[in-house]
PDB file of C-alpha atoms in Angstrom:
ATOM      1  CA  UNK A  22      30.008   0.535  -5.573  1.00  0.00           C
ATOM      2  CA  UNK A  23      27.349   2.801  -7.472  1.00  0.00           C
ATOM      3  CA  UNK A  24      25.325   3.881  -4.810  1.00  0.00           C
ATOM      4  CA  UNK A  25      23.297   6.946  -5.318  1.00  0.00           C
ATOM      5  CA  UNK A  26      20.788   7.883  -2.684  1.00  0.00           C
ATOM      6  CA  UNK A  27      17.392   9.675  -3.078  1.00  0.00           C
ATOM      7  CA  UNK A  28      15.777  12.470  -1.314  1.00  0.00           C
ATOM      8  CA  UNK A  29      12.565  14.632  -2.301  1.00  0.00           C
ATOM      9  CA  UNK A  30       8.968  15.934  -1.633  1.00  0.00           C
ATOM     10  CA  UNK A  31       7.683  13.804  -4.387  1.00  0.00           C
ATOM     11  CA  UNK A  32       4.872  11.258  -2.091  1.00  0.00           C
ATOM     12  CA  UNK A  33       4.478   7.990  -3.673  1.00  0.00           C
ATOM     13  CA  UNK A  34       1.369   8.672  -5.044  1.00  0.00           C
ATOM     14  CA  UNK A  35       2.292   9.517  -8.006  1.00  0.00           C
ATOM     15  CA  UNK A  36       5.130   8.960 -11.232  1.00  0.00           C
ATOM     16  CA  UNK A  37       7.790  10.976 -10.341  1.00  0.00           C
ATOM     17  CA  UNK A  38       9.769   9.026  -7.891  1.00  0.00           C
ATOM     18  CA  UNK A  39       9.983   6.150 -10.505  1.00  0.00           C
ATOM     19  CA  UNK A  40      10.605   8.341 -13.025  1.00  0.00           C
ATOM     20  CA  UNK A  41      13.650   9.434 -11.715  1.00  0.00           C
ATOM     21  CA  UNK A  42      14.725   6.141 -10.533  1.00  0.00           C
ATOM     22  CA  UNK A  43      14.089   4.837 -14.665  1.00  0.00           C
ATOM     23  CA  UNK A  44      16.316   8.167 -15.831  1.00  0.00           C
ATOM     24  CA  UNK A  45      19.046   6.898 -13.777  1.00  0.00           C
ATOM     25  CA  UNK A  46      18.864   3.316 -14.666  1.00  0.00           C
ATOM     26  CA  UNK A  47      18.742   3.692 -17.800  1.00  0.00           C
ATOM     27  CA  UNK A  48      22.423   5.065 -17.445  1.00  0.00           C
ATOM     28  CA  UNK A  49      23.435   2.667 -15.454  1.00  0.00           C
ATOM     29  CA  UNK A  50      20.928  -0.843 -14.643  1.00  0.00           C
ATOM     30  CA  UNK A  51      24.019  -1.747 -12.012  1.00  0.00           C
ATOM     31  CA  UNK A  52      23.083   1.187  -9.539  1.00  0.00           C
ATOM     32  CA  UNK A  53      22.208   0.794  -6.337  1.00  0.00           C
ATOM     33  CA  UNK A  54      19.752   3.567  -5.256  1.00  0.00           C
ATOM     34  CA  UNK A  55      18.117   3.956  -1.982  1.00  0.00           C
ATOM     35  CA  UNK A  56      15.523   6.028  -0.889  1.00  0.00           C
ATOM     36  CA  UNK A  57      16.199   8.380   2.202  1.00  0.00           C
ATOM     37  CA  UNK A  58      13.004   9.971   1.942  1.00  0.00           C
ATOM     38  CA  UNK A  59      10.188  10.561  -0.252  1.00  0.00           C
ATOM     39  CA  UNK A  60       7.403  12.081   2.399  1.00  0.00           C
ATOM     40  CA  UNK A  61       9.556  15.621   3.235  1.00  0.00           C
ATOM     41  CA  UNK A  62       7.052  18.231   3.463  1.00  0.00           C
ATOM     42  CA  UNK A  63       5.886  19.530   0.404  1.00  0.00           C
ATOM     43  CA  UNK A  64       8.945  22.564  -0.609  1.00  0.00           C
ATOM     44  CA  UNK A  65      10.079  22.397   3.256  1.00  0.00           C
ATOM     45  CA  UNK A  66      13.741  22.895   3.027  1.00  0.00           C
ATOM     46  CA  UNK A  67      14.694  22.888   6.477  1.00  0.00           C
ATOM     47  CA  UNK A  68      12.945  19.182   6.628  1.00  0.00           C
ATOM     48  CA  UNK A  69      14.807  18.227   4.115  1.00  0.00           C
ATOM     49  CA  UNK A  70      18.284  19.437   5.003  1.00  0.00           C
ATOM     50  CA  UNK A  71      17.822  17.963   8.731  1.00  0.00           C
ATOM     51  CA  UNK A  72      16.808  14.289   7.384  1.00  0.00           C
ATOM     52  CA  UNK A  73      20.283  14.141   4.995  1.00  0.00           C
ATOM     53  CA  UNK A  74      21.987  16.195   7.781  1.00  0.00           C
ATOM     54  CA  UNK A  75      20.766  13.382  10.067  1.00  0.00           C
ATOM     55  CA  UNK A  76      21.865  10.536   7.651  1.00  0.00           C
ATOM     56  CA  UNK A  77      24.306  10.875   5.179  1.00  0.00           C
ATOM     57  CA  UNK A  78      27.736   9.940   6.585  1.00  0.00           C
ATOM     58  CA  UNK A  79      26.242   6.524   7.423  1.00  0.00           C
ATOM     59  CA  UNK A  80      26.816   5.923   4.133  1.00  0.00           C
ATOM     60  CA  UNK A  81      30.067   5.138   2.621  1.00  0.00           C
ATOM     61  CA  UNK A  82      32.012   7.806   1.050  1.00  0.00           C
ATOM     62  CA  UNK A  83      32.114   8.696  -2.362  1.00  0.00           C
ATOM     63  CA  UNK A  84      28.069   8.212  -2.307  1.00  0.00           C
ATOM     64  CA  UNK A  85      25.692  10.003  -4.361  1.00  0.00           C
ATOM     65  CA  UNK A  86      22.985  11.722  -2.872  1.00  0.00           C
ATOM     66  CA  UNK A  87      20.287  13.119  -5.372  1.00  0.00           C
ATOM     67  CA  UNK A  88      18.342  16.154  -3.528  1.00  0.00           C
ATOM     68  CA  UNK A  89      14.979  17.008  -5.211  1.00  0.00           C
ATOM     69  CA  UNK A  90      13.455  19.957  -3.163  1.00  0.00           C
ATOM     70  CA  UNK A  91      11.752  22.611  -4.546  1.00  0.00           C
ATOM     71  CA  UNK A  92      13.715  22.378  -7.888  1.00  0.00           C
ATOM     72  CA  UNK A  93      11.530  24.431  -9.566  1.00  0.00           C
ATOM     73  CA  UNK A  94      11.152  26.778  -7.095  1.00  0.00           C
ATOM     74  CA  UNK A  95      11.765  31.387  -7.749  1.00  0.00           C
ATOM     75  CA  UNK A  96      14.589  30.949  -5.352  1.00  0.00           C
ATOM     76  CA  UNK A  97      16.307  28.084  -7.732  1.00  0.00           C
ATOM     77  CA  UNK A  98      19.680  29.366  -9.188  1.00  0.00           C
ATOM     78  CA  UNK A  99      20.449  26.591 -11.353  1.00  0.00           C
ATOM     79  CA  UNK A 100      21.786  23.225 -10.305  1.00  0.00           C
ATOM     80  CA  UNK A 101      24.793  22.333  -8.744  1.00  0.00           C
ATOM     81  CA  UNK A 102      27.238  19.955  -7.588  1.00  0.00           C
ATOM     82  CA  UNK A 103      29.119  19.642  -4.628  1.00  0.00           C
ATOM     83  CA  UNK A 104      31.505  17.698  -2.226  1.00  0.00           C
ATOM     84  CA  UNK A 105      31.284  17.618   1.299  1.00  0.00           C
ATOM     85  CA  UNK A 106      33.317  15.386   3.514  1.00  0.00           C
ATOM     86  CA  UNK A 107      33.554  13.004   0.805  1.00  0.00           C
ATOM     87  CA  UNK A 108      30.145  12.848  -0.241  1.00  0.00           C
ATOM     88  CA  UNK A 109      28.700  13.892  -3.195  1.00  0.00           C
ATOM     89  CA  UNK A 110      25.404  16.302  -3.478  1.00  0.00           C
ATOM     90  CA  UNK A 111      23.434  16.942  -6.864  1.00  0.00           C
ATOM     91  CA  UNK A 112      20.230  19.366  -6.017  1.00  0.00           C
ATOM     92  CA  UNK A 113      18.794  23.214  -7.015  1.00  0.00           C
ATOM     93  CA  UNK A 114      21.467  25.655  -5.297  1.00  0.00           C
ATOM     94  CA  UNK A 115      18.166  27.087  -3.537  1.00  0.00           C
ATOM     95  CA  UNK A 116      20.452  27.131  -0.295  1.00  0.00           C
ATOM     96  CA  UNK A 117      18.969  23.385   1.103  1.00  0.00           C
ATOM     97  CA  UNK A 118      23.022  22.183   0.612  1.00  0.00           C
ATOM     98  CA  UNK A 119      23.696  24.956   2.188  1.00  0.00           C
ATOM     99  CA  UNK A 120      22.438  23.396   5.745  1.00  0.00           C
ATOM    100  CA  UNK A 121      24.442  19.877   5.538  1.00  0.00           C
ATOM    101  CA  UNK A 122      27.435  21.015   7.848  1.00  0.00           C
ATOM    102  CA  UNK A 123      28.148  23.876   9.570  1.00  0.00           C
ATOM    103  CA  UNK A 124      31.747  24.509   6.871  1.00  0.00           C
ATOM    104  CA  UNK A 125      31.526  25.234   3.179  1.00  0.00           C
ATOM    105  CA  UNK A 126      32.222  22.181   0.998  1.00  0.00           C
ATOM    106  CA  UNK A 127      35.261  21.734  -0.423  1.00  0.00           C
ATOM    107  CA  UNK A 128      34.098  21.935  -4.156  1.00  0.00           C
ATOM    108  CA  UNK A 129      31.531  23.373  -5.662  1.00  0.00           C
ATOM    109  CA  UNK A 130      30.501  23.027  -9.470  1.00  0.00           C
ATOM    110  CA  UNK A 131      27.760  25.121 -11.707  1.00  0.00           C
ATOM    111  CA  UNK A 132      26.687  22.615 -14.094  1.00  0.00           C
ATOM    112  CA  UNK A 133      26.866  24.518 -17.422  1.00  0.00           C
ATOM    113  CA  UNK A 134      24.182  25.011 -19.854  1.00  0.00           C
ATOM    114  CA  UNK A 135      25.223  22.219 -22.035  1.00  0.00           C
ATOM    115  CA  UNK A 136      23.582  20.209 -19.612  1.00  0.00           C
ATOM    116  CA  UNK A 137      20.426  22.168 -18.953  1.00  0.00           C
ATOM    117  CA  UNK A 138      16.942  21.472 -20.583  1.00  0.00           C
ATOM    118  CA  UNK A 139      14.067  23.632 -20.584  1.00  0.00           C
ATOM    119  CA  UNK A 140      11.803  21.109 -18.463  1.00  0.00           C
ATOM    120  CA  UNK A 141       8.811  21.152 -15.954  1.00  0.00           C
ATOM    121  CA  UNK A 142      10.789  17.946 -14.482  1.00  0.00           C
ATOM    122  CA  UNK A 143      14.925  19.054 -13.495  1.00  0.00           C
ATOM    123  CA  UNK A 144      14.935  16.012 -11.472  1.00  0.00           C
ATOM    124  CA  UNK A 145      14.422  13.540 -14.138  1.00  0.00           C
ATOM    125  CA  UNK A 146      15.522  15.588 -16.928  1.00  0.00           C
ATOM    126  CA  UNK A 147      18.526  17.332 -15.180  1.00  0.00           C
ATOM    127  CA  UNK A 148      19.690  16.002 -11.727  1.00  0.00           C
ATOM    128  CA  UNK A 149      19.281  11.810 -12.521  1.00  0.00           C
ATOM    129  CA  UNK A 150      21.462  11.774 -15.565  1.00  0.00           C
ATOM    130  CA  UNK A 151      24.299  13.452 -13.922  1.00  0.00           C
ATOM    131  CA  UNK A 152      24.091  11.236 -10.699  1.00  0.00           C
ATOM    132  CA  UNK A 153      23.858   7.924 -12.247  1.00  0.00           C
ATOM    133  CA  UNK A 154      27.274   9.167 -14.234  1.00  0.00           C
ATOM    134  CA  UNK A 155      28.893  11.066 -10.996  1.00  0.00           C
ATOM    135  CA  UNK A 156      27.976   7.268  -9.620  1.00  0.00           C
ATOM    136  CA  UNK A 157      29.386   5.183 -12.507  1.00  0.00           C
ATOM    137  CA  UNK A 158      32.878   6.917 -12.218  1.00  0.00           C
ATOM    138  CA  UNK A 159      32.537  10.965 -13.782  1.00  0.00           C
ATOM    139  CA  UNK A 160      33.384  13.419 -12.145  1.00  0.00           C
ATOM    140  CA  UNK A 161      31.425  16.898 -10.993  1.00  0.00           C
ATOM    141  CA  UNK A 162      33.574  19.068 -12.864  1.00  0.00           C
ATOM    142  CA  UNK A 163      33.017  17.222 -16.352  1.00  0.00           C
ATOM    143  CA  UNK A 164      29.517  18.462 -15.791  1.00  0.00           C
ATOM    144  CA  UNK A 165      30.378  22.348 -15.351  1.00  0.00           C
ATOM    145  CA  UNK A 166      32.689  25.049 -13.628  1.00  0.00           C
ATOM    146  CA  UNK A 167      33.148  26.098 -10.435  1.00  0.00           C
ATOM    147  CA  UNK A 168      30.602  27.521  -8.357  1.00  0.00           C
ATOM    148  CA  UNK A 169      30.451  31.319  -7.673  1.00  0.00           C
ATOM    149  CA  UNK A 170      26.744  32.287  -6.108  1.00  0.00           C
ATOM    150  CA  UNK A 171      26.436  29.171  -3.897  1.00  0.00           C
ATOM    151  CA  UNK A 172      23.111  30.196  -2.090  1.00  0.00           C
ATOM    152  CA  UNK A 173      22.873  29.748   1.940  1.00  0.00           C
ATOM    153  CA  UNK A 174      20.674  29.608   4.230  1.00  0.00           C
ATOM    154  CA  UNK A 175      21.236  30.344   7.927  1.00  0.00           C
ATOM    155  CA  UNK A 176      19.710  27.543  10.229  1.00  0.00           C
ATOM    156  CA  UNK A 177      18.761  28.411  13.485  1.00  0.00           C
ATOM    157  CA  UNK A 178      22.137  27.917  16.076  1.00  0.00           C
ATOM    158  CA  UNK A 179      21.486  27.250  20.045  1.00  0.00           C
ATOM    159  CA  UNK A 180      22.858  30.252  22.308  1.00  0.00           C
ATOM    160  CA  UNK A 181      24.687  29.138  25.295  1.00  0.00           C
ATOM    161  CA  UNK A 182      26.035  31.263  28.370  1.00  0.00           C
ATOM    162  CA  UNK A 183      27.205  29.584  31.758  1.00  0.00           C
ATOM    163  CA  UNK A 184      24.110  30.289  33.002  1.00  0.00           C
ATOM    164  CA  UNK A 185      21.284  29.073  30.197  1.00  0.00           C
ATOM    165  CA  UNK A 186      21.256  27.405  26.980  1.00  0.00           C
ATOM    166  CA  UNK A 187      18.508  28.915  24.688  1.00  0.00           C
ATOM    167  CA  UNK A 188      17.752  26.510  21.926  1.00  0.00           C
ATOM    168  CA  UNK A 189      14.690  25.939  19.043  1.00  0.00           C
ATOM    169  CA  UNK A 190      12.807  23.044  18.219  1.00  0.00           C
ATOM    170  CA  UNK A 191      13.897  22.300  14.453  1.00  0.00           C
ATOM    171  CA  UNK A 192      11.827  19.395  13.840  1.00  0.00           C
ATOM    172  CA  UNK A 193       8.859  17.277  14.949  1.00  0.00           C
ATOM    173  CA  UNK A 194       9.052  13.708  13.952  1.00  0.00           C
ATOM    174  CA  UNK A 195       6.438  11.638  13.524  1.00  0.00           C
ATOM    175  CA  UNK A 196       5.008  10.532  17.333  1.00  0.00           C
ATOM    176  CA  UNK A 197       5.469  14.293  18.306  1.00  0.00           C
ATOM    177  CA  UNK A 198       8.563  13.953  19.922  1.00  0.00           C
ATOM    178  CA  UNK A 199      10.233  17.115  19.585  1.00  0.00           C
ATOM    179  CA  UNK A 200      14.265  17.544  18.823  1.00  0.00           C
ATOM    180  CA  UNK A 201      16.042  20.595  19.207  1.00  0.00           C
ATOM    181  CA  UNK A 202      19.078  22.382  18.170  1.00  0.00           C
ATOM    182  CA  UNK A 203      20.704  22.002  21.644  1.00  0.00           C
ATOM    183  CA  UNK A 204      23.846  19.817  21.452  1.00  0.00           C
ATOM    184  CA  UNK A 205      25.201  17.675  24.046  1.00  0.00           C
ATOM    185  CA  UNK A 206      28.835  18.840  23.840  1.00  0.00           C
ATOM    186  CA  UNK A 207      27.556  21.955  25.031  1.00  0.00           C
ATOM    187  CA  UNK A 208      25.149  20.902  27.615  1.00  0.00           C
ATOM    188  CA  UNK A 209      28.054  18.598  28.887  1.00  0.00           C
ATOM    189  CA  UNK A 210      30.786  21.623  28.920  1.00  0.00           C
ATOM    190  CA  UNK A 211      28.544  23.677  31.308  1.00  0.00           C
ATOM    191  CA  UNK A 212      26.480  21.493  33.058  1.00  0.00           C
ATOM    192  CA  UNK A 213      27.237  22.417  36.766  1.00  0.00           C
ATOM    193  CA  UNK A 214      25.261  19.367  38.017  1.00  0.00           C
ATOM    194  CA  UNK A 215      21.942  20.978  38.585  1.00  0.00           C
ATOM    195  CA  UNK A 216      20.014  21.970  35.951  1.00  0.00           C
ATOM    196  CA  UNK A 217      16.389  22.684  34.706  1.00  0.00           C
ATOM    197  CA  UNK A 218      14.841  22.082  31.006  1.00  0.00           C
ATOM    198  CA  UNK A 219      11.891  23.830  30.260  1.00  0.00           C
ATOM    199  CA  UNK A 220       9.785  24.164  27.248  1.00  0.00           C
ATOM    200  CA  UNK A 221       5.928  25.323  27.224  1.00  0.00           C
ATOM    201  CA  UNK A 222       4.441  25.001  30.462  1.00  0.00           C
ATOM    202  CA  UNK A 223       6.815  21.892  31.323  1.00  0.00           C
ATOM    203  CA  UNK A 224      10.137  21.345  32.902  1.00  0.00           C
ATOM    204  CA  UNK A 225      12.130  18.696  33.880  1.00  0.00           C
ATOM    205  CA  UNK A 226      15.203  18.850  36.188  1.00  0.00           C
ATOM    206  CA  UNK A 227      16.589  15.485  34.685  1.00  0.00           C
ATOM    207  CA  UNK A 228      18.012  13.553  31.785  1.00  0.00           C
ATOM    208  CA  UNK A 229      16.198   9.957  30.886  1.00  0.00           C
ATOM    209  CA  UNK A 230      18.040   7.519  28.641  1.00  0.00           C
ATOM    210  CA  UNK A 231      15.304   6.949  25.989  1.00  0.00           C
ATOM    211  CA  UNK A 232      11.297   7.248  25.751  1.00  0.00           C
ATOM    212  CA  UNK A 233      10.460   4.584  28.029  1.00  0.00           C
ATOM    213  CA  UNK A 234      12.623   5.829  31.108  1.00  0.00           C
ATOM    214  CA  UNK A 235       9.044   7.953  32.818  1.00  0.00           C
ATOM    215  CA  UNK A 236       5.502   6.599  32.817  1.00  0.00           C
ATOM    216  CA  UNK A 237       3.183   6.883  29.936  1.00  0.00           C
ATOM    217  CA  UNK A 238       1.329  10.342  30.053  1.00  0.00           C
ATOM    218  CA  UNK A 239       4.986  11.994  31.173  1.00  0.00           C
ATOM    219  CA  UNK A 240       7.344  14.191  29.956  1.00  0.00           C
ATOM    220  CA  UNK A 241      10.809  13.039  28.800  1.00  0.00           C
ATOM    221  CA  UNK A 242      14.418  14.632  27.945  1.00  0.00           C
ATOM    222  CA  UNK A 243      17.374  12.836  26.541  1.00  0.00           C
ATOM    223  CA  UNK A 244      20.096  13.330  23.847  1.00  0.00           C
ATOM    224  CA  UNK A 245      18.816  11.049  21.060  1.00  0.00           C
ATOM    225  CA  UNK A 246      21.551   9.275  18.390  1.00  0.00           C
ATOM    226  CA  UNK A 247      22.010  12.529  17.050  1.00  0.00           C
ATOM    227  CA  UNK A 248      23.678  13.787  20.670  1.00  0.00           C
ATOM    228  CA  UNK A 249      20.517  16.785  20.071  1.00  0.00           C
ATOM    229  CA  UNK A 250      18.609  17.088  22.843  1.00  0.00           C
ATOM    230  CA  UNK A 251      14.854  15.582  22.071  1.00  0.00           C
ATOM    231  CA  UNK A 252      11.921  15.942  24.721  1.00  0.00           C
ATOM    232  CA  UNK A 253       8.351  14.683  24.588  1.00  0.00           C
ATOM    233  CA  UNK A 254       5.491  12.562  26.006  1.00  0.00           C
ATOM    234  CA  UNK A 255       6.084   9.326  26.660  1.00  0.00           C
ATOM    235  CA  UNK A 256       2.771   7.361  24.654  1.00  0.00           C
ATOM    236  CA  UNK A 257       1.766  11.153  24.061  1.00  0.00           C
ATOM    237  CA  UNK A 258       1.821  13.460  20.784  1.00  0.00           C
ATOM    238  CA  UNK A 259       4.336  15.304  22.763  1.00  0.00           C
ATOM    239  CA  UNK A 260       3.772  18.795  20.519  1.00  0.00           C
ATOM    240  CA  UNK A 261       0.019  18.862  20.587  1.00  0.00           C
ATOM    241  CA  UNK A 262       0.170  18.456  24.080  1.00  0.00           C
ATOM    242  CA  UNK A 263       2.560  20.716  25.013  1.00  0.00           C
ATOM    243  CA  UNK A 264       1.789  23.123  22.568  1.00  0.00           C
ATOM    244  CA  UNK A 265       5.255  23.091  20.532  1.00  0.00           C
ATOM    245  CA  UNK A 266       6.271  23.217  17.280  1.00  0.00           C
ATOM    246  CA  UNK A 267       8.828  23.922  15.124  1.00  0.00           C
ATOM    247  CA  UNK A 268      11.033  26.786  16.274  1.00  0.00           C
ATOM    248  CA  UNK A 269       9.460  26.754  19.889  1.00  0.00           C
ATOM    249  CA  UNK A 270      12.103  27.905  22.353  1.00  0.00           C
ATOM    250  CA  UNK A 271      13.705  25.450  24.533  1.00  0.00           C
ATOM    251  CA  UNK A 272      15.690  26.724  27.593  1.00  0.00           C
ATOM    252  CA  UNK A 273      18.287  24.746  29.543  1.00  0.00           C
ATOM    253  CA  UNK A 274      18.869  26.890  32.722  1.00  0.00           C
ATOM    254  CA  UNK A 275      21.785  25.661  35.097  1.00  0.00           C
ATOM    255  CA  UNK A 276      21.373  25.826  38.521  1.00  0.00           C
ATOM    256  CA  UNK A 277      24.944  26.428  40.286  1.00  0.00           C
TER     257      UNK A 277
END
């Protein structure tokens, strides 16, 4: 199946997203693209990374996923291919594929010049061509060599001792809920029994099972889908009113 997913900052007001969608069609009219987001905030890498972190092996392997973030950006060294637990990524190696997984990916590829243009657009121009072929059967490496200044980033990592758990908000969806870097593998290992999570002037001494386990107007803690540990306001813009935000500390002290 030619399935080639699509990420970037474009909006939908305007022509790029369908411009890139026509590049690749053109290619190939059988692919199957699907949009994982077009709303990321505007050159916000760490948004960015955390959505496709947060979705791509639900999709089969040997998918494509186009990343458009900040391509033209100072920090841009080129464009790259790579693959990662049987996935394929096609983006700027600004360091955003850098935050997919906690390991390096298993190849890495520097497309060469011969596939460069000088354009205001890489992600039509550039990234779209090579993804609707990577899709249709070609390989990364018939599009360059292999991959010697891949550019990282370092996200933020939860601290955990046996007695606390110091963790960050790294993103605020939507509602204001508010999910954090705190896993629940690790919460799990050194959970005594009693425990107390606290973030702004809250805290909570209890884990709910979803947003609708306190009464509107309260706060709430639960590992989400993600097993990352997401609190809030039930009915309640849960980082207005507590005052949170991206990278706010959140602290799981255990009580023995």
């Amino acid at each position: 199946m030619a399935l080639v997913t699509f990420l970037s900052d474009f909006g939908d007001k305007d022509y790029y997203v369908p411009a890139v969608k026509a590049k690749m069609l053109a290619v190939n009219p059988q692919l199957n693209i699907i949009d994982i987001s077009h709303s990321i905030d505007t050159f916000d890498l760490a948004h960015a990374a955390f959505v496709l972190r947060s979705t791509f092996r639900d999709f089969p392997k040997g998918t494509v996923h186009l990343v458009a973030i900040n391509t033209t950006g100072s920090y841009t060294h080129g464009y790259i291919g790579i693959k990662l637990e049987e996935h394929i990524f096609l983006g700027p190696n600004n360091g955003i594929l850098s935050l997919l997984a906690d390991h390096d990916p298993g190849i890495m590829v520097q497309f060469a010049d011969i596939h460069l243009k000088d354009t205001s657009f890489p992600a039509k121009d550039i990234l779209a061509p090579i993804a609707a072929k990577v899709a249709s059967g070609a390989a990364i490496h018939d599009f360059g060599g292999p991959l010697t200044n891949f550019r990282k980033l370092m996200g933020r990592q939860a601290k955990a001792t046996r007695e606390q758990i110091l963790g960050h908000v790294v993103r605020v969806d939507r509602y204001g809920n508010l999910i954090t870097n705190i896993q629940k593998e690790v919460f799990d290992k050194l959970n005594p029994g009693k425990f107390t999570i606290a973030f702004g002037r809250e805290e909570v001494t209890r884990l709910d099972k979803g947003y609708d386990q306190v009464e509107p107007g309260d706060c709430f803690a639960f590992f989400n889908s993600l097993n990352l540990l997401e609190i809030g306001i039930n009915h309640g813009h849960g980082a207005d009113l507590l005052g949170l935000k991206y990278d706010s500390v959140v602290f799981v002290n255990f009580n023995p």
